[in-house]
């Protein structure tokens, strides 16, 4: 890695983290001496503190009791703690992840198929174009209350909310990709005897892939947003539910734990997409090496 | 083959050694509100196994003629027969291979998978495919690059791979649209060698579009000279150098210089006309 100055890139990153965390942890303590310097926002009542967030994380994840004593694995305290709270951090994360996954997969698959069909058919795209533009103009998240009303407070409403935000994103990217295929490729395939279906499979799909992948990283974030909003509106379990409960108790550290978990989940999911993309679009990487 | 021959009507048998027949072909394009006449009443035949160059300045409609023969463009008038069968626009004619000016290798396939594409389409088993790809890779001098992606290759290598992708399905008729137009002079002459050796062995019927007189003389049996727009046939020349030809040495003969000068005069007139048009 290229070094900038005496601190490497990683050095700077560590320094920035240390500064932000320090200000967050101790900044508000300075308020008594320097009231003009410290804004109200640093009040731990709103944003908690790293140390409190960490303690809260240990409690919510059942690693320690509320008194800060570690829950033993072998004496069954850990299991008991999990059983007491149906929406403990682990269960909440699992359920949110599960719904995100289904919303993402259904959204990507249906958006991709629809984009491919309409992108390859001038007639169908002409017919559906005004409807798509109209529906796309609706902020999809505004539909979340209606979806919860229609599908109940169970998992299905979360999956549908997630699906509806993902599907359009992937659809539009696939559609554009399918429209912008180099005619030289389709002509070459046709002259080598490819049928329409073979052209779709061997030319249209691979050359649209770069466009589809461009939409997948935002799509995974959108899927997560869809699920969380669905959980805000009505749910029994999930990380969104954890945030709402902590807010009701006025407990900032509880909310922050959920936010940090969401951040980690988001980072991991994006990394998976990125790895998949690097593999499937490896033919593109040689170009930049040229 | 014999079954086919017996069923061919006598009227068609007369043209049995004419693989490609172009009759009164014309094409006009609508551009904005003006009609552009690209090709006007073009008629010619190509014999089985003949190497014909379509030569002319840019805008003389020679590529348009080739694309109509390839079924990529619908003619405004006239017809094209290949082995007595009418070419229908939008329907690829079996046995006809096409090499584009710009190599259209699929960037998402490796060199080997690009070359084997045509065999994959017709469902040739993987084992046989592999053997035939290896053969073509060797012929094109691409050994060691089988699993590279096209983006990693030089222009000449890409065009050789593209040529092999077309040749692997063993087309009897080869349509080539300025296939070496984007290459530098040396690479171009290397490609002429490659193409000449393949053609001497396989004896395909070749229609080769070019604006490079030297290239046409090196390769072809016959040169059809197109006039500036609207494209018409201005003249035809027989190129009677001995075969097999050496792409370098053929240019050194006095006969080459003589023919070059003779055709150059005629071609030059069209360049001038094309400039003023």
Coordinates of C-alpha atoms in Angstrom, one line a residue:
Chain A
X1 CA 0.0 0.0 0.0
X2 CA 1.2 3.5 -0.8
X3 CA 2.2 5.5 2.2
X4 CA 1.2 9.1 2.6
X5 CA 3.6 10.9 5.0
X6 CA 4.9 9.2 8.1
X7 CA 1.5 7.7 9.0
X8 CA 0.3 5.0 6.6
X9 CA -3.3 4.9 5.4
X10 CA -4.1 2.5 8.2
X11 CA -2.4 4.7 10.7
X12 CA -4.7 7.6 9.7
X13 CA -7.7 5.4 9.9
X14 CA -6.8 4.3 13.4
X15 CA -6.1 7.9 14.5
X16 CA -9.5 9.1 13.1
X17 CA -11.3 6.3 15.0
X18 CA -9.5 7.1 18.2
X19 CA -10.4 10.8 17.9
X20 CA -14.0 10.1 17.2
X21 CA -14.4 7.5 20.0
X22 CA -12.5 9.7 22.5
X23 CA -14.7 12.8 21.8
X24 CA -17.8 10.6 22.0
X25 CA -16.6 9.0 25.3
X26 CA -15.2 12.1 27.2
X27 CA -16.3 15.1 25.2
X28 CA -19.3 15.8 27.3
X29 CA -17.3 15.8 30.5
X30 CA -15.6 19.1 29.2
X31 CA -19.0 20.8 29.2
X32 CA -18.6 22.0 32.8
X33 CA -15.4 23.9 32.0
X34 CA -15.9 24.8 28.3
X35 CA -19.7 25.1 27.7
X36 CA -19.3 27.1 24.5
X37 CA -17.3 24.3 22.9
X38 CA -19.5 21.3 23.6
X39 CA -22.8 21.1 21.7
X40 CA -25.9 19.6 23.3
X41 CA -25.8 16.7 20.9
X42 CA -22.9 15.2 22.7
X43 CA -25.1 14.6 25.7
X44 CA -24.9 10.8 26.5
X45 CA -28.7 11.0 27.0
X46 CA -29.0 11.2 23.2
X47 CA -26.0 9.4 21.8
X48 CA -24.8 7.4 24.8
X49 CA -21.0 6.6 25.2
X50 CA -18.8 3.9 23.7
X51 CA -18.3 2.3 27.2
X52 CA -22.0 2.3 27.9
X53 CA -22.8 0.9 24.5
X54 CA -20.3 -1.9 25.1
X55 CA -21.8 -2.7 28.5
X56 CA -25.3 -2.6 27.0
X57 CA -24.1 -4.9 24.2
X58 CA -22.9 -7.5 26.8
X59 CA -26.3 -7.4 28.5
X60 CA -28.4 -7.5 25.4
X61 CA -26.4 -10.4 24.0
X62 CA -26.8 -12.3 27.3
X63 CA -23.0 -12.4 27.7
X64 CA -23.3 -10.8 31.2
X65 CA -26.2 -10.3 33.6
X66 CA -27.6 -6.8 34.2
X67 CA -25.2 -6.5 37.2
X68 CA -22.2 -7.0 34.9
X69 CA -21.5 -10.6 35.9
X70 CA -20.5 -12.9 33.1
X71 CA -23.2 -15.5 32.3
X72 CA -21.6 -18.9 32.4
X73 CA -21.9 -21.2 29.4
X74 CA -21.8 -24.4 31.4
X75 CA -24.0 -23.5 34.3
X76 CA -26.8 -22.7 31.8
X77 CA -27.1 -19.0 32.8
X78 CA -26.4 -18.0 29.2
X79 CA -29.1 -20.3 27.8
X80 CA -31.6 -19.2 30.5
X81 CA -30.9 -15.5 29.7
X82 CA -31.6 -16.2 26.0
X83 CA -34.8 -18.0 26.8
X84 CA -36.1 -15.2 29.1
X85 CA -35.9 -12.7 26.3
X86 CA -37.4 -13.8 23.0
X87 CA -36.0 -10.8 21.2
X88 CA -32.4 -11.0 22.5
X89 CA -29.7 -9.5 20.3
X90 CA -28.9 -12.8 18.7
X91 CA -32.4 -13.7 17.8
X92 CA -33.2 -10.2 16.7
X93 CA -30.1 -10.1 14.4
X94 CA -31.0 -13.6 13.0
X95 CA -34.6 -12.6 12.2
X96 CA -33.6 -9.3 10.6
X97 CA -30.9 -11.0 8.6
X98 CA -33.3 -13.7 7.4
X99 CA -35.9 -11.3 6.3
X100 CA -33.3 -9.1 4.6
X101 CA -32.0 -12.1 2.8
X102 CA -35.4 -13.2 1.4
X103 CA -36.3 -9.6 0.5
X104 CA -33.0 -9.2 -1.3
X105 CA -33.1 -12.4 -3.2
X106 CA -36.7 -12.1 -4.3
X107 CA -36.2 -8.5 -5.2
X108 CA -33.0 -9.2 -7.2
X109 CA -34.5 -12.2 -9.0
X110 CA -37.8 -10.6 -10.0
X111 CA -36.1 -7.2 -10.8
X112 CA -33.6 -9.0 -13.0
X113 CA -36.1 -11.1 -14.9
X114 CA -38.5 -8.2 -15.4
X115 CA -35.6 -5.9 -16.5
X116 CA -34.4 -8.5 -19.0
X117 CA -37.8 -9.2 -20.5
X118 CA -38.7 -5.5 -20.9
X119 CA -35.2 -4.5 -21.9
X120 CA -35.3 -7.0 -24.8
X121 CA -38.8 -6.2 -25.9
X122 CA -39.5 -2.8 -27.4
X123 CA -43.2 -3.5 -27.4
X124 CA -43.5 -4.5 -23.8
X125 CA -41.3 -1.6 -22.6
X126 CA -43.4 0.8 -24.5
X127 CA -46.6 -0.5 -22.9
X128 CA -45.3 -0.6 -19.4
X129 CA -43.1 2.5 -19.4
X130 CA -45.7 5.0 -18.0
X131 CA -46.7 2.6 -15.2
X132 CA -43.2 2.0 -14.2
X133 CA -42.4 5.7 -14.1
X134 CA -45.5 6.3 -12.0
X135 CA -44.8 3.6 -9.5
X136 CA -41.1 4.5 -9.4
X137 CA -42.1 8.0 -8.4
X138 CA -43.7 6.8 -5.1
X139 CA -41.2 6.8 -2.3
X140 CA -41.4 3.0 -1.7
X141 CA -40.9 3.4 2.0
X142 CA -44.2 5.3 2.2
X143 CA -45.9 2.0 1.4
X144 CA -44.5 0.3 4.4
X145 CA -47.5 1.0 6.7
X146 CA -49.9 -0.3 4.1
X147 CA -47.8 -3.4 3.7
X148 CA -47.7 -4.1 7.4
X149 CA -51.5 -3.6 7.5
X150 CA -51.9 -6.0 4.6
X151 CA -49.4 -8.7 5.6
X152 CA -49.5 -8.4 9.4
X153 CA -46.7 -7.9 11.9
X154 CA -45.0 -11.2 11.1
X155 CA -42.0 -11.8 8.8
X156 CA -44.0 -11.5 5.5
X157 CA -44.6 -7.8 5.8
X158 CA -40.8 -7.2 6.3
X159 CA -39.9 -9.3 3.3
X160 CA -42.5 -7.5 1.1
X161 CA -41.2 -4.1 2.2
X162 CA -37.7 -5.1 1.5
X163 CA -38.6 -6.6 -1.8
X164 CA -40.4 -3.5 -3.0
X165 CA -37.4 -1.3 -2.4
X166 CA -35.0 -3.7 -4.0
X167 CA -36.9 -4.8 -7.0
X168 CA -37.1 -1.3 -8.7
X169 CA -33.4 -0.7 -8.2
X170 CA -32.4 -3.9 -9.8
X171 CA -35.1 -3.7 -12.5
X172 CA -33.9 -0.3 -13.8
X173 CA -30.3 -1.3 -13.8
X174 CA -31.0 -4.6 -15.7
X175 CA -33.3 -2.8 -18.0
X176 CA -30.6 -0.2 -18.9
X177 CA -28.0 -3.0 -19.2
X178 CA -30.2 -5.0 -21.6
X179 CA -30.9 -2.0 -23.7
X180 CA -27.3 -1.0 -24.1
X181 CA -25.9 -4.3 -25.4
X182 CA -23.4 -3.9 -28.1
X183 CA -25.1 -4.9 -31.4
X184 CA -21.8 -6.4 -32.6
X185 CA -22.1 -9.1 -29.9
X186 CA -25.6 -10.1 -30.8
X187 CA -24.8 -10.0 -34.5
X188 CA -21.8 -12.2 -34.0
X189 CA -23.7 -14.7 -32.0
X190 CA -26.6 -14.7 -34.5
X191 CA -24.2 -15.3 -37.4
X192 CA -22.7 -18.2 -35.6
X193 CA -26.1 -19.7 -35.5
X194 CA -27.4 -18.7 -32.0
X195 CA -31.1 -18.9 -31.4
X196 CA -32.9 -16.0 -29.6
X197 CA -32.8 -18.0 -26.4
X198 CA -29.1 -18.8 -26.8
X199 CA -28.4 -15.1 -27.5
X200 CA -30.2 -14.2 -24.3
X201 CA -28.3 -16.8 -22.3
X202 CA -24.8 -16.3 -23.7
X203 CA -24.8 -12.7 -24.7
X204 CA -27.6 -10.7 -23.0
X205 CA -27.2 -12.1 -19.5
X206 CA -23.4 -11.9 -19.2
X207 CA -23.1 -8.4 -20.7
X208 CA -26.0 -7.2 -18.4
X209 CA -24.2 -8.6 -15.4
X210 CA -21.9 -5.6 -14.9
X211 CA -25.0 -3.4 -14.7
X212 CA -26.8 -5.7 -12.3
X213 CA -23.8 -5.9 -10.0
X214 CA -23.6 -2.1 -9.9
X215 CA -27.1 -2.2 -8.3
X216 CA -26.5 -5.0 -5.8
X217 CA -24.4 -3.1 -3.2
X218 CA -27.1 -0.4 -2.8
X219 CA -29.7 -3.1 -3.1
X220 CA -28.5 -5.0 0.0
X221 CA -28.5 -1.7 2.0
X222 CA -32.0 -1.0 0.7
X223 CA -33.1 -4.5 1.7
X224 CA -31.9 -3.9 5.2
X225 CA -33.6 -0.5 5.3
X226 CA -36.9 -2.1 4.1
X227 CA -36.8 -4.7 6.9
X228 CA -35.9 -2.2 9.6
X229 CA -38.7 0.2 8.6
X230 CA -41.1 -2.6 8.5
X231 CA -40.0 -3.6 12.0
X232 CA -40.4 0.0 13.2
X233 CA -44.0 0.0 12.1
X234 CA -45.0 -3.3 13.6
X235 CA -43.1 -6.3 14.6
X236 CA -42.6 -8.7 17.5
X237 CA -38.9 -9.4 16.8
X238 CA -36.0 -8.0 15.0
X239 CA -33.4 -5.3 15.4
X240 CA -35.8 -2.6 14.3
X241 CA -38.0 -3.7 17.2
X242 CA -35.1 -3.5 19.6
X243 CA -34.5 0.1 18.6
X244 CA -38.2 1.0 19.1
X245 CA -38.2 -0.6 22.6
X246 CA -35.0 1.2 23.6
X247 CA -36.4 4.5 22.4
X248 CA -39.6 3.9 24.5
X249 CA -37.4 3.4 27.5
X250 CA -35.3 6.5 26.6
X251 CA -32.2 4.2 26.5
X252 CA -29.7 5.6 24.0
X253 CA -27.2 2.9 24.5
X254 CA -29.7 0.2 23.6
X255 CA -30.5 2.0 20.3
X256 CA -26.8 2.4 19.7
X257 CA -26.1 -1.3 20.1
X258 CA -28.7 -2.0 17.5
X259 CA -27.2 0.6 15.2
X260 CA -23.7 -0.8 15.6
X261 CA -25.0 -4.3 14.9
X262 CA -26.7 -3.1 11.8
X263 CA -23.6 -1.4 10.6
X264 CA -21.6 -4.6 11.0
X265 CA -24.3 -6.6 9.2
X266 CA -24.2 -4.1 6.4
X267 CA -20.5 -4.2 6.1
X268 CA -20.4 -8.0 6.0
X269 CA -23.2 -8.2 3.4
X270 CA -21.5 -5.7 1.2
X271 CA -18.2 -7.5 1.5
X272 CA -19.9 -10.7 0.3
X273 CA -21.4 -9.0 -2.7
X274 CA -18.1 -7.4 -3.5
X275 CA -16.3 -10.8 -3.4
X276 CA -19.0 -12.4 -5.6
X277 CA -18.7 -9.5 -8.1
X278 CA -14.9 -9.7 -8.2
X279 CA -15.2 -13.3 -9.1
X280 CA -18.1 -13.2 -11.6
X281 CA -16.8 -10.0 -13.3
X282 CA -13.2 -11.1 -13.3
X283 CA -13.0 -10.5 -17.0
X284 CA -13.4 -6.8 -16.3
X285 CA -10.5 -6.6 -14.0
X286 CA -7.9 -7.5 -16.6
X287 CA -9.0 -4.4 -18.5
X288 CA -7.8 -2.1 -15.8
X289 CA -4.6 -4.0 -15.6
X290 CA -3.9 -3.3 -19.3
Chain B
X1 CA -25.0 -34.2 -50.6
X2 CA -25.9 -36.6 -53.4
X3 CA -29.5 -36.6 -52.3
X4 CA -29.5 -32.8 -52.5
X5 CA -28.0 -32.8 -56.0
X6 CA -30.6 -35.1 -57.5
X7 CA -33.4 -32.9 -56.1
X8 CA -32.0 -29.7 -57.5
X9 CA -34.0 -28.5 -60.5
X10 CA -32.2 -28.1 -63.8
X11 CA -32.6 -24.3 -63.8
X12 CA -30.5 -24.2 -60.7
X13 CA -28.0 -26.8 -61.7
X14 CA -26.7 -24.3 -64.3
X15 CA -25.5 -22.1 -61.5
X16 CA -24.1 -25.0 -59.4
X17 CA -20.6 -23.6 -59.3
X18 CA -21.8 -20.1 -58.4
X19 CA -22.1 -20.1 -54.6
X20 CA -23.2 -16.5 -54.2
X21 CA -25.3 -14.6 -56.7
X22 CA -26.1 -11.0 -56.2
X23 CA -28.8 -9.6 -58.5
X24 CA -29.8 -6.0 -58.9
X25 CA -29.1 -5.2 -55.3
X26 CA -30.0 -1.7 -54.0
X27 CA -30.2 -0.1 -50.6
X28 CA -31.4 3.3 -49.5
X29 CA -31.3 4.6 -45.9
X30 CA -33.5 7.2 -44.4
X31 CA -31.3 9.6 -42.4
X32 CA -33.1 12.5 -40.8
X33 CA -35.4 13.5 -43.6
X34 CA -33.1 12.8 -46.5
X35 CA -32.8 9.5 -48.3
X36 CA -29.3 8.3 -48.9
X37 CA -28.8 5.9 -51.7
X38 CA -26.0 3.6 -50.5
X39 CA -26.0 0.9 -53.1
X40 CA -27.4 1.0 -56.6
X41 CA -28.1 -2.0 -58.8
X42 CA -25.2 -4.2 -57.9
X43 CA -25.0 -7.5 -59.7
X44 CA -22.2 -10.1 -59.5
X45 CA -21.5 -13.8 -59.0
X46 CA -18.9 -15.5 -56.9
X47 CA -17.7 -19.0 -57.8
X48 CA -17.3 -21.8 -55.4
X49 CA -13.9 -21.5 -53.7
X50 CA -13.2 -18.1 -55.2
X51 CA -11.5 -15.3 -53.2
X52 CA -13.2 -12.0 -54.1
X53 CA -12.2 -8.6 -52.8
X54 CA -14.8 -5.8 -52.7
X55 CA -12.7 -2.7 -53.1
X56 CA -13.7 0.9 -52.9
X57 CA -13.4 4.2 -51.0
X58 CA -15.3 4.6 -47.7
X59 CA -19.0 5.3 -48.4
X60 CA -19.0 3.2 -51.5
X61 CA -21.5 0.8 -50.1
X62 CA -19.2 -2.3 -50.1
X63 CA -19.8 -3.1 -46.5
X64 CA -23.5 -2.6 -47.0
X65 CA -23.5 -5.1 -49.8
X66 CA -21.6 -7.6 -47.5
X67 CA -24.0 -7.0 -44.7
X68 CA -26.9 -7.7 -47.0
X69 CA -25.3 -11.0 -48.1
X70 CA -24.8 -11.8 -44.4
X71 CA -28.6 -11.2 -43.8
X72 CA -27.8 -8.4 -41.3
X73 CA -29.4 -5.7 -43.5
X74 CA -32.6 -5.9 -45.6
X75 CA -32.1 -4.8 -49.2
X76 CA -34.4 -2.2 -50.7
X77 CA -34.3 -4.0 -54.0
X78 CA -32.9 -7.0 -55.8
X79 CA -32.0 -10.4 -54.3
X80 CA -29.2 -12.5 -53.1
X81 CA -28.9 -16.3 -53.6
X82 CA -26.5 -18.5 -51.8
X83 CA -26.4 -22.0 -53.3
X84 CA -29.6 -21.1 -55.1
X85 CA -31.4 -20.2 -51.9
X86 CA -32.7 -16.8 -51.3
X87 CA -31.1 -14.9 -48.3
X88 CA -33.7 -13.6 -45.8
X89 CA -32.8 -10.6 -43.7
X90 CA -32.6 -11.5 -40.0
X91 CA -32.1 -15.2 -40.7
X92 CA -28.5 -16.4 -40.6
X93 CA -27.6 -18.6 -43.5
X94 CA -26.0 -21.8 -42.3
X95 CA -22.5 -22.3 -43.7
X96 CA -21.8 -18.6 -43.8
X97 CA -19.2 -17.2 -41.5
X98 CA -18.7 -13.5 -40.8
X99 CA -15.6 -11.7 -39.5
X100 CA -16.2 -8.1 -38.3
X101 CA -14.1 -5.1 -38.8
X102 CA -13.9 -4.6 -35.0
X103 CA -13.3 -8.0 -33.3
X104 CA -16.5 -8.8 -31.4
X105 CA -14.9 -11.3 -29.0
X106 CA -17.1 -11.6 -26.0
X107 CA -15.1 -9.9 -23.2
X108 CA -16.6 -12.2 -20.5
X109 CA -15.3 -15.4 -22.2
X110 CA -11.7 -16.6 -22.2
X111 CA -9.9 -16.9 -25.6
X112 CA -10.6 -20.7 -25.6
X113 CA -14.3 -20.2 -24.8
X114 CA -14.7 -17.5 -27.4
X115 CA -13.2 -19.7 -30.1
X116 CA -15.4 -22.7 -29.0
X117 CA -18.5 -20.6 -28.9
X118 CA -20.0 -21.8 -32.2
X119 CA -19.4 -25.4 -31.3
X120 CA -21.1 -24.8 -27.9
X121 CA -24.1 -23.4 -29.7
X122 CA -24.5 -26.5 -31.8
X123 CA -24.1 -28.8 -28.8
X124 CA -20.7 -30.4 -29.7
X125 CA -19.6 -32.5 -26.7
X126 CA -17.0 -30.9 -24.4
X127 CA -14.4 -33.4 -25.2
X128 CA -14.5 -32.9 -29.0
X129 CA -14.8 -29.2 -28.5
X130 CA -11.6 -29.1 -26.5
X131 CA -9.7 -30.9 -29.1
X132 CA -10.9 -28.6 -31.9
X133 CA -10.3 -25.5 -29.8
X134 CA -6.7 -26.6 -29.2
X135 CA -6.2 -27.1 -32.9
X136 CA -7.5 -23.6 -33.7
X137 CA -5.5 -22.0 -30.8
X138 CA -2.3 -23.5 -32.3
X139 CA -3.2 -22.4 -35.8
X140 CA -3.7 -18.8 -34.6
X141 CA -0.5 -18.8 -32.6
X142 CA -2.4 -18.2 -29.4
X143 CA -0.9 -21.1 -27.4
X144 CA -0.5 -20.1 -23.7
X145 CA -3.3 -17.5 -24.0
X146 CA -6.2 -20.0 -23.9
X147 CA -7.5 -18.9 -20.5
X148 CA -6.7 -15.2 -20.9
X149 CA -9.6 -12.7 -21.4
X150 CA -9.7 -10.8 -24.7
X151 CA -8.9 -7.5 -22.9
X152 CA -5.4 -8.9 -22.1
X153 CA -4.6 -9.5 -25.8
X154 CA -3.1 -7.2 -28.5
X155 CA -5.2 -6.1 -31.5
X156 CA -3.6 -8.7 -33.8
X157 CA -4.1 -11.5 -31.3
X158 CA -7.7 -10.5 -30.8
X159 CA -8.4 -10.5 -34.5
X160 CA -6.8 -13.9 -34.9
X161 CA -9.0 -15.3 -32.1
X162 CA -12.0 -13.7 -33.7
X163 CA -11.1 -15.3 -37.1
X164 CA -10.8 -18.7 -35.4
X165 CA -14.1 -18.3 -33.7
X166 CA -15.6 -17.9 -37.1
X167 CA -13.5 -20.7 -38.8
X168 CA -14.0 -23.4 -36.1
X169 CA -17.5 -24.1 -37.4
X170 CA -16.0 -24.6 -40.8
X171 CA -18.1 -22.2 -42.9
X172 CA -18.0 -22.8 -46.6
X173 CA -18.5 -19.1 -47.3
X174 CA -16.5 -16.5 -45.5
X175 CA -17.6 -12.9 -45.4
X176 CA -15.0 -10.5 -44.1
X177 CA -15.6 -6.8 -43.5
X178 CA -12.3 -5.0 -43.4
X179 CA -11.2 -7.5 -40.8
X180 CA -7.6 -6.1 -40.6
X181 CA -8.5 -2.5 -41.0
X182 CA -7.6 -1.5 -37.5
X183 CA -4.2 -3.3 -37.4
X184 CA -0.8 -1.8 -38.1
X185 CA 1.0 -2.7 -41.4
X186 CA 3.2 -5.4 -40.1
X187 CA 0.5 -7.2 -38.1
X188 CA -1.7 -6.9 -41.2
X189 CA 0.7 -8.7 -43.4
X190 CA 1.1 -11.4 -40.7
X191 CA -2.7 -11.8 -40.8
X192 CA -2.6 -12.0 -44.6
X193 CA -0.2 -15.0 -44.2
X194 CA -2.5 -16.7 -41.7
X195 CA -5.5 -16.2 -43.9
X196 CA -3.8 -17.3 -47.1
X197 CA -2.6 -20.5 -45.5
X198 CA -6.1 -21.3 -44.1
X199 CA -7.7 -20.5 -47.4
X200 CA -5.3 -22.6 -49.4
X201 CA -6.2 -25.6 -47.2
X202 CA -9.9 -25.1 -46.8
X203 CA -10.8 -23.4 -50.1
X204 CA -13.7 -21.5 -48.8
X205 CA -15.6 -19.0 -50.9
X206 CA -14.4 -15.6 -49.6
X207 CA -15.9 -12.1 -49.9
X208 CA -13.4 -9.7 -48.5
X209 CA -14.3 -6.0 -48.1
X210 CA -11.4 -3.6 -48.0
X211 CA -10.3 -0.1 -49.1
X212 CA -6.6 -1.2 -49.2
X213 CA -5.6 -2.0 -52.7
X214 CA -2.4 -3.8 -51.6
X215 CA -4.4 -6.1 -49.4
X216 CA -6.9 -6.9 -52.2
X217 CA -4.1 -7.7 -54.6
X218 CA -2.3 -9.9 -52.0
X219 CA -5.3 -12.0 -51.2
X220 CA -7.9 -12.1 -54.0
X221 CA -8.5 -13.9 -57.2
X222 CA -10.7 -11.1 -58.4
X223 CA -11.3 -7.5 -57.4
X224 CA -14.7 -5.9 -57.7
X225 CA -14.2 -2.1 -57.7
X226 CA -17.0 0.0 -56.2
X227 CA -17.6 3.6 -57.1
X228 CA -18.2 6.4 -54.7
X229 CA -21.7 6.9 -53.3
X230 CA -24.1 5.7 -54.6
X231 CA -22.2 2.4 -54.6
X232 CA -22.1 0.7 -58.0
X233 CA -19.8 -1.7 -59.6
X234 CA -17.3 0.3 -61.5
X235 CA -15.0 -2.4 -62.8
X236 CA -13.7 -5.9 -62.2
X237 CA -10.1 -7.1 -62.3
X238 CA -8.7 -10.6 -62.3
X239 CA -5.7 -11.0 -60.0
X240 CA -3.7 -13.9 -61.6
X241 CA -0.6 -14.2 -59.3
X242 CA 0.4 -17.8 -58.7
X243 CA -0.8 -19.7 -55.7
X244 CA 0.3 -20.4 -53.1
X245 CA 1.2 -16.8 -52.5
X246 CA 3.6 -15.3 -50.1
X247 CA 2.1 -12.2 -48.6
X248 CA 5.5 -10.4 -48.5
X249 CA 7.1 -11.6 -51.7
X250 CA 4.0 -11.1 -53.9
X251 CA 4.4 -7.4 -53.5
X252 CA 7.9 -7.5 -54.9
X253 CA 7.0 -8.8 -58.4
X254 CA 6.8 -6.4 -61.4
X255 CA 3.4 -7.8 -62.2
X256 CA 2.1 -6.7 -58.9
X257 CA 3.4 -3.1 -59.5
X258 CA 1.8 -3.2 -63.0
X259 CA -1.6 -4.3 -61.7
X260 CA -1.4 -1.9 -58.7
X261 CA -0.9 1.0 -61.0
X262 CA -3.6 0.0 -63.4
X263 CA -6.3 -0.4 -60.6
X264 CA -4.9 2.5 -58.6
X265 CA -5.8 4.9 -61.4
X266 CA -9.4 3.8 -61.4
X267 CA -9.6 3.7 -57.6
X268 CA -8.1 7.2 -57.3
X269 CA -10.8 8.7 -59.4
X270 CA -13.3 7.4 -56.9
X271 CA -11.4 8.7 -53.9
X272 CA -11.5 12.2 -55.5
X273 CA -15.2 11.8 -56.2
X274 CA -15.9 10.6 -52.7
X275 CA -14.1 13.6 -51.3
X276 CA -16.2 16.1 -53.2
X277 CA -19.4 14.3 -52.5

